[in-house]
Tab-separated table of C-alpha atoms in Angstrom:
chain	number	residue	atom	x	y	z
A	1	MET	CA	10.119	-18.630	-17.423
A	2	THR	CA	12.972	-16.346	-16.292
A	3	ALA	CA	15.549	-17.417	-13.747
A	4	LEU	CA	14.116	-14.777	-11.418
A	5	THR	CA	10.656	-16.293	-11.705
A	6	ARG	CA	12.056	-19.723	-10.862
A	7	ARG	CA	13.801	-18.287	-7.800
A	8	ILE	CA	10.663	-16.593	-6.496
A	9	ARG	CA	8.588	-19.726	-7.025
A	10	ARG	CA	11.231	-21.706	-5.198
A	11	ALA	CA	11.151	-19.136	-2.390
A	12	SER	CA	7.402	-19.526	-1.990
A	13	ALA	CA	7.652	-23.316	-1.990
A	14	ILE	CA	10.512	-23.476	0.505
A	15	ALA	CA	8.811	-20.927	2.767
A	16	VAL	CA	6.123	-23.515	3.473
A	17	ALA	CA	8.739	-25.632	5.205
A	18	LEU	CA	10.231	-22.801	7.216
A	19	ALA	CA	9.439	-22.170	10.837
A	20	ALA	CA	7.307	-19.120	11.534
A	21	GLY	CA	9.318	-15.924	11.319
A	22	SER	CA	12.340	-17.458	9.610
A	23	THR	CA	13.613	-16.051	6.343
A	24	LEU	CA	14.935	-17.326	3.068
A	25	ALA	CA	17.745	-15.459	1.322
A	26	LEU	CA	18.170	-15.981	-2.395
A	27	ALA	CA	21.502	-15.190	-3.979
A	28	GLY	CA	22.316	-14.225	-7.540
A	29	SER	CA	20.389	-12.355	-10.178
A	30	ALA	CA	18.809	-12.877	-13.553
A	31	SER	CA	18.536	-10.647	-16.578
A	32	ALA	CA	15.565	-9.196	-18.393
A	33	GLU	CA	15.200	-7.828	-21.902
A	34	ALA	CA	18.187	-9.663	-23.317
A	35	GLY	CA	20.462	-8.706	-20.450
A	36	HIS	CA	19.871	-4.960	-20.515
A	37	HIS	CA	18.463	-4.892	-16.967
A	38	SER	CA	19.447	-6.712	-13.801
A	39	ALA	CA	16.527	-8.493	-12.202
A	40	PRO	CA	15.831	-8.034	-8.502
A	41	ALA	CA	16.847	-10.547	-5.858
A	42	ALA	CA	14.191	-11.631	-3.364
A	43	ASP	CA	13.580	-13.174	0.034
A	44	SER	CA	10.318	-14.659	1.314
A	45	ALA	CA	9.010	-15.644	4.731
A	46	PRO	CA	5.733	-16.599	6.411
A	47	LEU	CA	4.446	-13.871	8.738
A	48	VAL	CA	0.850	-14.033	10.043
A	49	THR	CA	-2.567	-14.930	8.700
A	50	GLY	CA	-4.832	-12.374	7.084
A	51	LEU	CA	-2.220	-9.955	5.725
A	52	TYR	CA	-3.566	-6.866	3.963
A	53	GLN	CA	-1.115	-3.981	3.575
A	54	SER	CA	2.268	-2.735	4.740
A	55	ALA	CA	3.993	0.623	5.245
A	56	TYR	CA	7.671	1.383	5.827
A	57	SER	CA	9.001	3.693	8.543
A	58	GLU	CA	12.311	5.283	7.598
A	59	ARG	CA	12.593	6.833	11.047
A	60	ASN	CA	12.490	3.481	12.827
A	61	HIS	CA	13.566	1.178	9.968
A	62	VAL	CA	10.436	-0.876	10.581
A	63	LEU	CA	7.791	-2.325	8.298
A	64	TRP	CA	4.263	-2.117	9.685
A	65	ALA	CA	1.705	-4.631	8.404
A	66	THR	CA	-1.988	-5.149	9.041
A	67	SER	CA	-3.825	-8.444	9.314
A	68	SER	CA	-7.484	-9.308	9.782
A	69	VAL	CA	-9.171	-12.676	9.430
A	70	GLY	CA	-12.761	-13.414	8.508
A	71	ARG	CA	-15.983	-11.461	8.400
A	72	PRO	CA	-17.720	-9.639	11.253
A	73	PRO	CA	-17.487	-10.140	14.072
A	74	VAL	CA	-13.727	-10.072	13.389
A	75	THR	CA	-11.895	-11.334	16.469
A	76	ASN	CA	-8.472	-11.958	14.918
A	77	SER	CA	-6.749	-8.758	13.813
A	78	ARG	CA	-3.245	-7.463	14.456
A	79	LEU	CA	-0.957	-4.559	13.743
A	80	VAL	CA	2.417	-6.192	13.136
A	81	LYS	CA	5.834	-4.608	13.611
A	82	VAL	CA	8.272	-6.313	11.236
A	83	ASP	CA	12.059	-6.182	11.054
A	84	PRO	CA	12.663	-5.538	7.339
A	85	ARG	CA	16.112	-7.123	7.535
A	86	THR	CA	14.955	-10.506	8.855
A	87	LEU	CA	11.253	-10.375	7.865
A	88	LYS	CA	10.452	-11.487	11.424
A	89	ALA	CA	7.648	-10.010	13.504
A	90	GLU	CA	9.173	-7.983	16.331
A	91	ALA	CA	5.819	-7.330	18.006
A	92	THR	CA	2.088	-7.620	17.382
A	93	TYR	CA	-0.618	-5.322	18.724
A	94	THR	CA	-4.301	-6.182	18.995
A	95	PRO	CA	-6.802	-3.414	18.207
A	96	PRO	CA	-9.366	-2.391	20.844
A	97	VAL	CA	-12.343	-4.637	21.522
A	98	THR	CA	-15.557	-3.169	20.139
A	99	ASP	CA	-18.000	-5.831	21.365
A	100	PRO	CA	-17.177	-7.722	24.579
A	101	ALA	CA	-20.028	-10.132	23.928
A	102	THR	CA	-18.513	-11.474	20.706
A	103	GLY	CA	-14.877	-10.482	21.235
A	104	ALA	CA	-14.964	-8.398	18.053
A	105	VAL	CA	-12.089	-5.957	17.650
A	106	GLU	CA	-11.553	-2.799	15.627
A	107	ALA	CA	-10.000	-4.734	12.747
A	108	VAL	CA	-7.186	-3.032	10.799
A	109	TYR	CA	-6.759	-3.139	7.001
A	110	GLY	CA	-5.065	-0.127	5.362
A	111	VAL	CA	-1.912	1.321	6.929
A	112	ALA	CA	0.386	4.359	6.680
A	113	VAL	CA	3.176	5.723	8.856
A	114	ASP	CA	3.745	9.249	10.107
A	115	ASP	CA	7.439	9.494	10.930
A	116	GLU	CA	7.102	13.171	11.800
A	117	HIS	CA	4.918	12.316	14.807
A	118	ASN	CA	6.078	8.685	15.204
A	119	THR	CA	2.625	7.190	14.692
A	120	VAL	CA	0.904	4.565	12.570
A	121	TRP	CA	-2.470	5.187	10.936
A	122	THR	CA	-4.845	2.367	10.019
A	123	THR	CA	-8.205	2.061	8.304
A	124	ASN	CA	-10.781	0.110	10.279
A	125	THR	CA	-12.894	-0.765	7.272
A	126	ARG	CA	-15.675	-2.657	9.003
A	127	ASN	CA	-15.977	-0.017	11.719
A	128	ASP	CA	-16.159	2.979	9.337
A	129	SER	CA	-13.192	4.659	10.994
A	130	VAL	CA	-9.458	5.233	11.040
A	131	ALA	CA	-7.173	4.774	14.031
A	132	VAL	CA	-3.815	6.025	15.283
A	133	TYR	CA	-1.164	4.004	17.118
A	134	SER	CA	2.213	4.882	18.630
A	135	GLN	CA	5.179	3.574	16.661
A	136	ARG	CA	7.245	3.511	19.826
A	137	THR	CA	4.917	1.465	22.024
A	138	GLY	CA	2.162	0.188	19.751
A	139	LYS	CA	-0.387	1.859	22.011
A	140	HIS	CA	-3.757	2.719	20.485
A	141	LEU	CA	-4.020	6.517	20.635
A	142	ALA	CA	-7.307	7.363	18.934
A	143	THR	CA	-10.178	6.116	16.810
A	144	LEU	CA	-11.625	8.648	14.377
A	145	PRO	CA	-15.123	7.739	13.136
A	146	GLY	CA	-17.058	8.894	10.113
A	147	VAL	CA	-15.129	7.353	7.193
A	148	LYS	CA	-17.608	4.908	5.712
A	149	HIS	CA	-15.925	1.662	4.666
A	150	ALA	CA	-12.527	3.321	5.097
A	151	ARG	CA	-10.192	1.590	2.668
A	152	GLU	CA	-6.811	3.317	2.513
A	153	VAL	CA	-4.938	6.027	4.375
A	154	VAL	CA	-1.892	8.123	3.444
A	155	VAL	CA	0.068	10.685	5.480
A	156	ASP	CA	1.257	14.097	4.292
A	157	GLU	CA	3.960	14.849	6.851
A	158	LYS	CA	4.749	18.271	5.413
A	159	HIS	CA	1.192	19.539	5.927
A	160	ASN	CA	0.400	17.454	9.048
A	161	LEU	CA	-2.518	15.662	7.414
A	162	ALA	CA	-3.676	12.067	7.084
A	163	TRP	CA	-6.008	11.415	4.146
A	164	ALA	CA	-8.445	8.479	4.133
A	165	SER	CA	-10.695	7.143	1.391
A	166	GLY	CA	-14.332	6.435	2.257
A	167	PHE	CA	-15.288	3.733	-0.227
A	168	GLY	CA	-18.814	3.498	1.143
A	169	ASP	CA	-20.016	7.069	0.581
A	170	GLY	CA	-17.685	8.718	-1.928
A	171	SER	CA	-15.784	10.701	0.693
A	172	ILE	CA	-12.141	11.714	0.978
A	173	VAL	CA	-11.348	12.888	4.499
A	174	ALA	CA	-8.291	14.666	5.923
A	175	PHE	CA	-7.363	14.582	9.618
A	176	ASP	CA	-4.840	16.728	11.484
A	177	THR	CA	-1.982	14.409	12.481
A	178	ARG	CA	-1.310	16.432	15.644
A	179	SER	CA	-4.796	16.957	17.059
A	180	PHE	CA	-6.524	14.035	15.233
A	181	LYS	CA	-9.362	16.398	14.336
A	182	GLU	CA	-11.085	16.320	10.960
A	183	LYS	CA	-9.813	19.159	8.744
A	184	LYS	CA	-11.381	18.616	5.323
A	185	ARG	CA	-14.037	16.408	3.748
A	186	THR	CA	-14.831	16.099	0.060
A	187	THR	CA	-17.652	13.882	-1.182
A	188	VAL	CA	-18.278	12.851	-4.773
A	189	GLU	CA	-21.755	11.417	-5.125
A	190	GLY	CA	-21.783	7.926	-6.616
A	191	ALA	CA	-18.008	7.525	-6.333
A	192	SER	CA	-16.149	4.647	-4.668
A	193	PRO	CA	-12.789	6.046	-3.493
A	194	ALA	CA	-10.311	3.216	-2.999
A	195	GLY	CA	-6.564	3.833	-3.302
A	196	ILE	CA	-5.186	7.173	-2.168
A	197	THR	CA	-1.920	9.084	-2.367
A	198	VAL	CA	-0.748	12.657	-1.799
A	199	ASP	CA	1.714	15.089	-3.333
A	200	GLU	CA	3.446	16.523	-0.270
A	201	ARG	CA	4.866	19.464	-2.219
A	202	THR	CA	1.423	20.808	-3.127
A	203	GLY	CA	-0.715	19.108	-0.500
A	204	THR	CA	-2.983	17.696	-3.212
A	205	ALA	CA	-4.580	14.307	-2.593
A	206	TYR	CA	-5.500	11.817	-5.304
A	207	ALA	CA	-7.934	8.940	-4.877
A	208	THR	CA	-9.006	6.321	-7.381
A	209	ASP	CA	-12.730	6.059	-8.068
A	210	LEU	CA	-13.234	2.353	-8.653
A	211	ALA	CA	-16.817	2.808	-9.829
A	212	GLY	CA	-16.166	5.784	-12.097
A	213	ASP	CA	-12.877	4.793	-13.799
A	214	ARG	CA	-11.269	8.046	-12.755
A	215	ILE	CA	-9.048	9.768	-10.232
A	216	ILE	CA	-10.466	12.307	-7.804
A	217	GLU	CA	-8.069	15.203	-7.234
A	218	VAL	CA	-8.565	17.223	-4.048
A	219	ALA	CA	-6.405	20.348	-4.015
A	220	PRO	CA	-5.932	22.279	-0.732
A	221	HIS	CA	-7.723	25.468	-1.756
A	222	ALA	CA	-10.029	24.218	-4.499
A	223	GLU	CA	-13.744	24.389	-3.743
A	224	ASP	CA	-14.558	21.367	-5.900
A	225	PRO	CA	-12.633	18.208	-6.761
A	226	ARG	CA	-11.205	17.659	-10.211
A	227	LEU	CA	-12.086	14.406	-11.965
A	228	ILE	CA	-9.383	12.850	-14.155
A	229	PRO	CA	-9.862	9.801	-16.417
A	230	ALA	CA	-8.043	6.601	-15.421
A	231	GLY	CA	-8.103	2.977	-16.567
A	232	ASP	CA	-10.783	0.313	-16.207
A	233	GLY	CA	-11.394	-0.365	-12.520
A	234	PRO	CA	-8.681	1.787	-10.863
A	235	ILE	CA	-8.146	0.586	-7.298
A	236	SER	CA	-4.688	1.880	-6.342
A	237	VAL	CA	-2.697	4.993	-7.254
A	238	ALA	CA	0.875	6.253	-6.988
A	239	LEU	CA	2.681	9.388	-8.136
A	240	SER	CA	5.905	9.996	-10.015
A	241	LYS	CA	8.707	11.652	-8.067
A	242	ASP	CA	7.956	15.045	-9.624
A	243	GLY	CA	4.218	14.700	-8.958
A	244	ARG	CA	3.275	15.341	-12.580
A	245	THR	CA	2.218	11.795	-13.416
A	246	ALA	CA	-0.121	9.368	-11.694
A	247	TYR	CA	-0.143	5.604	-12.115
A	248	SER	CA	-3.305	3.631	-11.469
A	249	ALA	CA	-3.617	-0.105	-10.886
A	250	ASP	CA	-6.619	-1.076	-12.983
A	251	GLN	CA	-8.126	-4.157	-11.383
A	252	THR	CA	-10.758	-4.860	-14.038
A	253	ALA	CA	-8.453	-4.436	-17.018
A	254	GLY	CA	-5.299	-5.927	-15.503
A	255	THR	CA	-3.283	-2.872	-16.495
A	256	VAL	CA	-1.330	0.091	-15.194
A	257	SER	CA	-2.432	3.437	-16.605
A	258	VAL	CA	0.036	6.308	-17.000
A	259	ILE	CA	-1.859	9.560	-16.417
A	260	ASP	CA	-0.645	13.063	-17.243
A	261	LEU	CA	-2.108	15.116	-14.402
A	262	ARG	CA	-1.662	18.474	-16.121
A	263	LYS	CA	-3.465	17.338	-19.261
A	264	GLY	CA	-5.908	15.186	-17.315
A	265	ALA	CA	-5.506	12.268	-19.695
A	266	VAL	CA	-4.265	8.682	-19.862
A	267	THR	CA	-1.142	8.660	-22.029
A	268	LYS	CA	-0.189	4.969	-21.825
A	269	THR	CA	-1.891	1.735	-20.819
A	270	VAL	CA	0.399	-1.179	-19.918
A	271	PRO	CA	-0.957	-4.747	-19.498
A	272	THR	CA	0.512	-6.168	-16.288
A	273	GLY	CA	-1.585	-9.194	-15.321
A	274	ALA	CA	-5.054	-10.200	-14.229
A	275	GLY	CA	-6.442	-8.493	-11.142
A	276	THR	CA	-3.939	-5.649	-10.817
A	277	LEU	CA	-4.539	-4.543	-7.238
A	278	SER	CA	-1.710	-2.380	-5.917
A	279	VAL	CA	0.835	-0.017	-7.456
A	280	ALA	CA	3.973	1.708	-6.145
A	281	VAL	CA	6.895	3.705	-7.552
A	282	ASP	CA	10.619	3.111	-7.152
A	283	ARG	CA	11.753	6.729	-6.871
A	284	ARG	CA	15.377	5.873	-7.643
A	285	SER	CA	14.645	4.499	-11.099
A	286	GLY	CA	11.190	5.914	-11.767
A	287	ARG	CA	9.867	2.447	-12.505
A	288	VAL	CA	6.410	1.374	-11.441
A	289	LEU	CA	5.647	-1.898	-9.677
A	290	ALA	CA	2.231	-3.533	-9.767
A	291	ALA	CA	0.927	-6.449	-7.711
A	292	ASN	CA	-1.435	-8.568	-9.809
A	293	ARG	CA	-3.614	-10.584	-7.457
A	294	THR	CA	-5.254	-12.996	-9.903
A	295	ALA	CA	-2.103	-13.517	-11.968
A	296	ALA	CA	-0.005	-14.050	-8.798
A	297	THR	CA	2.756	-11.780	-10.081
A	298	VAL	CA	4.529	-8.496	-9.529
A	299	THR	CA	5.230	-6.537	-12.698
A	300	VAL	CA	7.956	-3.924	-13.126
A	301	VAL	CA	7.011	-1.245	-15.671
A	302	ASP	CA	9.091	1.412	-17.395
A	303	PRO	CA	6.465	4.196	-17.601
A	304	ARG	CA	8.421	6.268	-20.099
A	305	LYS	CA	8.445	3.429	-22.613
A	306	GLY	CA	5.085	2.091	-21.529
A	307	ALA	CA	6.625	-1.369	-21.382
A	308	VAL	CA	7.008	-4.244	-18.932
A	309	VAL	CA	10.622	-4.718	-17.805
A	310	GLU	CA	10.186	-7.769	-15.597
A	311	THR	CA	7.434	-10.031	-14.325
A	312	VAL	CA	8.074	-11.791	-11.019
A	313	ALA	CA	5.987	-14.760	-9.883
A	314	THR	CA	4.819	-14.659	-6.266
A	315	GLY	CA	2.573	-17.079	-4.458
A	316	ALA	CA	-1.192	-16.802	-4.689
A	317	ASN	CA	-3.026	-13.523	-4.112
A	318	PRO	CA	-0.410	-10.755	-3.774
A	319	ASN	CA	-2.409	-8.042	-2.042
A	320	HIS	CA	-0.233	-4.949	-1.636
A	321	ILE	CA	3.159	-3.573	-2.594
A	322	GLU	CA	5.279	-1.009	-0.750
A	323	VAL	CA	8.553	0.389	-2.136
A	324	ALA	CA	11.180	2.061	0.046
A	325	ASP	CA	14.894	2.709	-0.512
A	326	GLY	CA	15.139	0.443	-3.537
A	327	THR	CA	13.312	-2.440	-1.899
A	328	ALA	CA	9.796	-3.683	-2.574
A	329	TYR	CA	7.744	-5.430	0.112
A	330	VAL	CA	4.863	-7.556	-1.125
A	331	VAL	CA	2.238	-9.034	1.191
A	332	GLU	CA	0.616	-12.148	-0.176
A	333	LYS	CA	-2.609	-13.773	1.010
A	334	SER	CA	-1.720	-17.326	0.002
A	335	GLY	CA	-1.973	-18.989	3.416
A	336	SER	CA	0.925	-21.181	2.313
A	337	GLY	CA	3.071	-20.851	5.438
A	338	PRO	CA	3.640	-23.929	7.594
A	339	GLU	CA	0.892	-22.860	9.995
A	340	GLY	CA	-1.311	-21.272	7.361
A	341	GLN	CA	0.422	-17.890	7.510
A	342	ASP	CA	0.449	-15.485	4.626
A	343	LEU	CA	3.830	-14.615	3.132
A	344	LEU	CA	5.906	-11.456	3.007
A	345	HIS	CA	8.260	-11.012	0.042
A	346	ARG	CA	11.190	-8.622	-0.059
A	347	ILE	CA	12.465	-7.752	-3.534
A	348	ARG	CA	15.663	-5.747	-3.953
A	349	LEU	CA	15.271	-3.660	-7.061
A	350	ALA	CA	17.829	-3.019	-9.762
A	351	ARG	CA	18.693	0.588	-10.508
């Protein structure tokens, strides 16, 4: 067990005793690979129940998180505005009510920010839609139907598009971020699009096909999607800084796959931990971070070497990882806060 692992475990344990919204700062660092790399330092804090994903706004220096509790009718769901410095919730916003009889709301799950238009986009998985909120006020601006079992959403600010994955019908749908109108829809029969990302330089979207062990590439002017092999059970995807390489979180295999997009082939497969669920890239170092839900860890991978640099223990059920400006934010569905809240971890990454 590394010193870093001990610190993160201690953070999770102490967080149980903290008051809601308080934060735990951990000083010092540990080394990995015989001292060749500095390990990240981390803070942890309880936030709310039912955490799913988070997205960072550089414009507002805010972390947006989604939470939803239970199965339909879901009555407890919130869009949470978090101060990334203190890990405290600055505000919470309740989605619109969809059924006054039961109190069901338009529960939010996936999330992305559009700093160009100062909005937040969410997937409303159980309502087969995506929604748009104001970053400034938290006001609900629009609900856009027709994305069956919408799982994830990503924003291409350069091309004014928001892309959503329709897990339920094999669709990948793009909406205009100014007018909120649907602009493009691609459907792959039998596919289960899950994670999604976009190369803003080319406008090409990439979605993982969980059922087909592949990535679906949707280029702006291509008539048909391109299908690229991935790992076993790809559920999340991220791109290298130059857009030439994709990384998939392979939930079934517990691996991260390194995929050469030009060749259309997996070049490396890196074991990261059971139930790999979410993947993100630190653009400063080029390293890849994976949240492993079953293993209760976050793994740092050097994709050039195809090797694990560091494994960090979290609490139970890390669900999503977001990396921004050398910091990783990990939402964890452990329910281990003092009032049953899920935890938010902040990990400062080594260069």
